[in-house]
XYZ file of C-alpha atoms in Angstrom:
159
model
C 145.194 56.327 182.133
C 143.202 58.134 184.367
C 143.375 57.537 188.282
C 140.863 55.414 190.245
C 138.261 57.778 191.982
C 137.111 55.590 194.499
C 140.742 54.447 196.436
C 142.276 56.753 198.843
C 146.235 57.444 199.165
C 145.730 54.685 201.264
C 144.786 52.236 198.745
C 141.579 51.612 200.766
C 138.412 51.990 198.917
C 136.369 55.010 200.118
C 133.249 57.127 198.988
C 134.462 60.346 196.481
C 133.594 63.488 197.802
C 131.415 65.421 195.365
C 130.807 68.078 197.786
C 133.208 70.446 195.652
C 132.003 69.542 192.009
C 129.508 71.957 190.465
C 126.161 70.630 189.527
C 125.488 70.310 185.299
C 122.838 68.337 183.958
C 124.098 64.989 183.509
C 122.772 61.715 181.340
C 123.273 58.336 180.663
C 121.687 55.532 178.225
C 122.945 51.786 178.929
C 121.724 48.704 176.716
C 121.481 45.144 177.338
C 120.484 42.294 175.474
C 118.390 38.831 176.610
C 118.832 36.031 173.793
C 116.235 33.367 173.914
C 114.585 30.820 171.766
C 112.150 31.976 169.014
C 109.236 30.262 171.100
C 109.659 32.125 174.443
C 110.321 35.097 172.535
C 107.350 34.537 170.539
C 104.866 33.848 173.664
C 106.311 37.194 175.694
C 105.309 39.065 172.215
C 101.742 37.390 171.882
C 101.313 38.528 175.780
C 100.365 34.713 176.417
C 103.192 34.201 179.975
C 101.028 33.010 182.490
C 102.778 35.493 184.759
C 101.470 38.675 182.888
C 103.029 41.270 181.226
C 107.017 40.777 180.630
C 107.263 43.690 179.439
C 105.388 45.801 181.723
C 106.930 43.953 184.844
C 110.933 44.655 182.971
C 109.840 48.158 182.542
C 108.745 48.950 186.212
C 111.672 46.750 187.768
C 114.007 48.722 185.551
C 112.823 52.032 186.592
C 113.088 50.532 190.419
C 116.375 49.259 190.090
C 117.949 52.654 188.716
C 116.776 54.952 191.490
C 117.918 52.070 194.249
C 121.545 51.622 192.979
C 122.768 53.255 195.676
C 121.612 50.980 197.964
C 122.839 47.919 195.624
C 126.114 49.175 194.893
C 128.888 49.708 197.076
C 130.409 53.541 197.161
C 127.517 54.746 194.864
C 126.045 58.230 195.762
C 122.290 58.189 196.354
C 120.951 60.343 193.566
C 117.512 62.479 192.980
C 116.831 61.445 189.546
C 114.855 63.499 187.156
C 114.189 61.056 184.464
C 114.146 57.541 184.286
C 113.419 55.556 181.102
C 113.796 52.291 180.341
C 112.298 50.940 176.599
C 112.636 47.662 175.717
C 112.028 45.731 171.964
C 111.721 42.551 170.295
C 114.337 41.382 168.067
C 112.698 38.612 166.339
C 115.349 38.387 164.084
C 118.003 37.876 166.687
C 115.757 35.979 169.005
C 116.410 38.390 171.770
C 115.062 41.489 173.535
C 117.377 44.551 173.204
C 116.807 47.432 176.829
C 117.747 50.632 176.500
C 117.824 52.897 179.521
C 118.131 56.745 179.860
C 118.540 58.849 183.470
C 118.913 61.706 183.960
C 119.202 64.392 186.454
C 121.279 67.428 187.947
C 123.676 67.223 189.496
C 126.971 66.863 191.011
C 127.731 63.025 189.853
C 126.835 61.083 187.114
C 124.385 58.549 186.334
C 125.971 55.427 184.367
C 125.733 52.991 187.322
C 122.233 53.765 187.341
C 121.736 53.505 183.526
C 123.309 50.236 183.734
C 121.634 49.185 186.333
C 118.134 49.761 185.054
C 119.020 47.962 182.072
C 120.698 45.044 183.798
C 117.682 44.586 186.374
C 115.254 44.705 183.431
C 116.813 41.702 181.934
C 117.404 39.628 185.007
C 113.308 39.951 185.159
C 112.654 38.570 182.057
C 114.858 35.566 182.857
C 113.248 36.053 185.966
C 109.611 35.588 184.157
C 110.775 33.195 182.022
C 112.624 30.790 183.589
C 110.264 27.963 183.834
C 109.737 27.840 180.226
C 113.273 28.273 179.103
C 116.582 28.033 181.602
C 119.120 28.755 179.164
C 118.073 32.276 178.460
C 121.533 34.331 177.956
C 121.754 38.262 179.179
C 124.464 40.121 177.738
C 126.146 42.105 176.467
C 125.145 44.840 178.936
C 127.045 48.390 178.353
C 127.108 52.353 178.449
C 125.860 53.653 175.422
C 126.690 57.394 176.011
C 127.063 59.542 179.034
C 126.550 63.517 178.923
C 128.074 66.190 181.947
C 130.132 66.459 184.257
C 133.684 67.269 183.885
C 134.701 64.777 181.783
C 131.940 65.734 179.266
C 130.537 63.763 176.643
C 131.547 59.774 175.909
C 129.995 57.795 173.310
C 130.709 54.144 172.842
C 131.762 53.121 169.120
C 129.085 51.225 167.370
């Protein structure tokens, strides 16, 4: 198993120095899932929340969220991202909404905490959104789909 990054010798957590680590283009896609009844799910798809776009307002908030992480998790680098995508669809069949993020940028660290962030920000709006209609919304799973770069190269998670 490999080592913890962010401990010292010490044992005390600490910041890793990236300072050596050559820069490579470097990607990550995250997805999360918000599970809801068919009737909320229904009124976010017919564009009739009082509050606006659900979509729209996940969307940007994602996006926001990704290039902030630094700021909203502890020991995170803060990164220049290239690319920031965040897409999200209804699963009518599931009664749920399924967010995919993507970032991307070059680099000397990679970009899954913000890739999971996006997507996890993104959901909390829609509960966020939706909450006076329905309280028991349910967010989750959230996980890395695939990262791309770096020196430990390429991971995709099994379907």
């Amino acid at each position: 198993m490999s080592q913890l990054t962010h401990i010292n010798a010490a044992g005390e957590a600490n910041m890793v120095d990236v300072s050596g680590k050559q820069e490579t283009v470097r990607e990550a896609r995250a997805e999360a899932f918000i599970t809801m009844d068919a009737a909320t799910l229904q009124m976010i798809i017919d564009g009739n929340h009082h509050k606006g776009d659900v979509f729209a307002t996940a969307r940007i908030a994602g996006i926001q969220a990704a290039k902030r992480t630094w700021d909203l998790i502890p020991l995170c680098h803060p990164l220049m991202l290239s690319k920031v995508e965040v897409q999200l669809s209804a699963q009518t069949e599931f009664s749920r909404v399924r967010i995919e993020s993507c970032c991307r940028l070059t680099g000397k660290t990679g970009v899954e905490m913000e890739a999971l962030t996006a997507a996890s920000v993104a959901a909390l709006t829609i509960y966020d959104m939706c909450k006076a209609v329905q309280k028991d919304m349910v967010i989750g799973p959230v996980w890395l789909l695939e990262k791309s770069g770096g020196k430990s190269g390429h991971f995709k998670a099994d379907a």
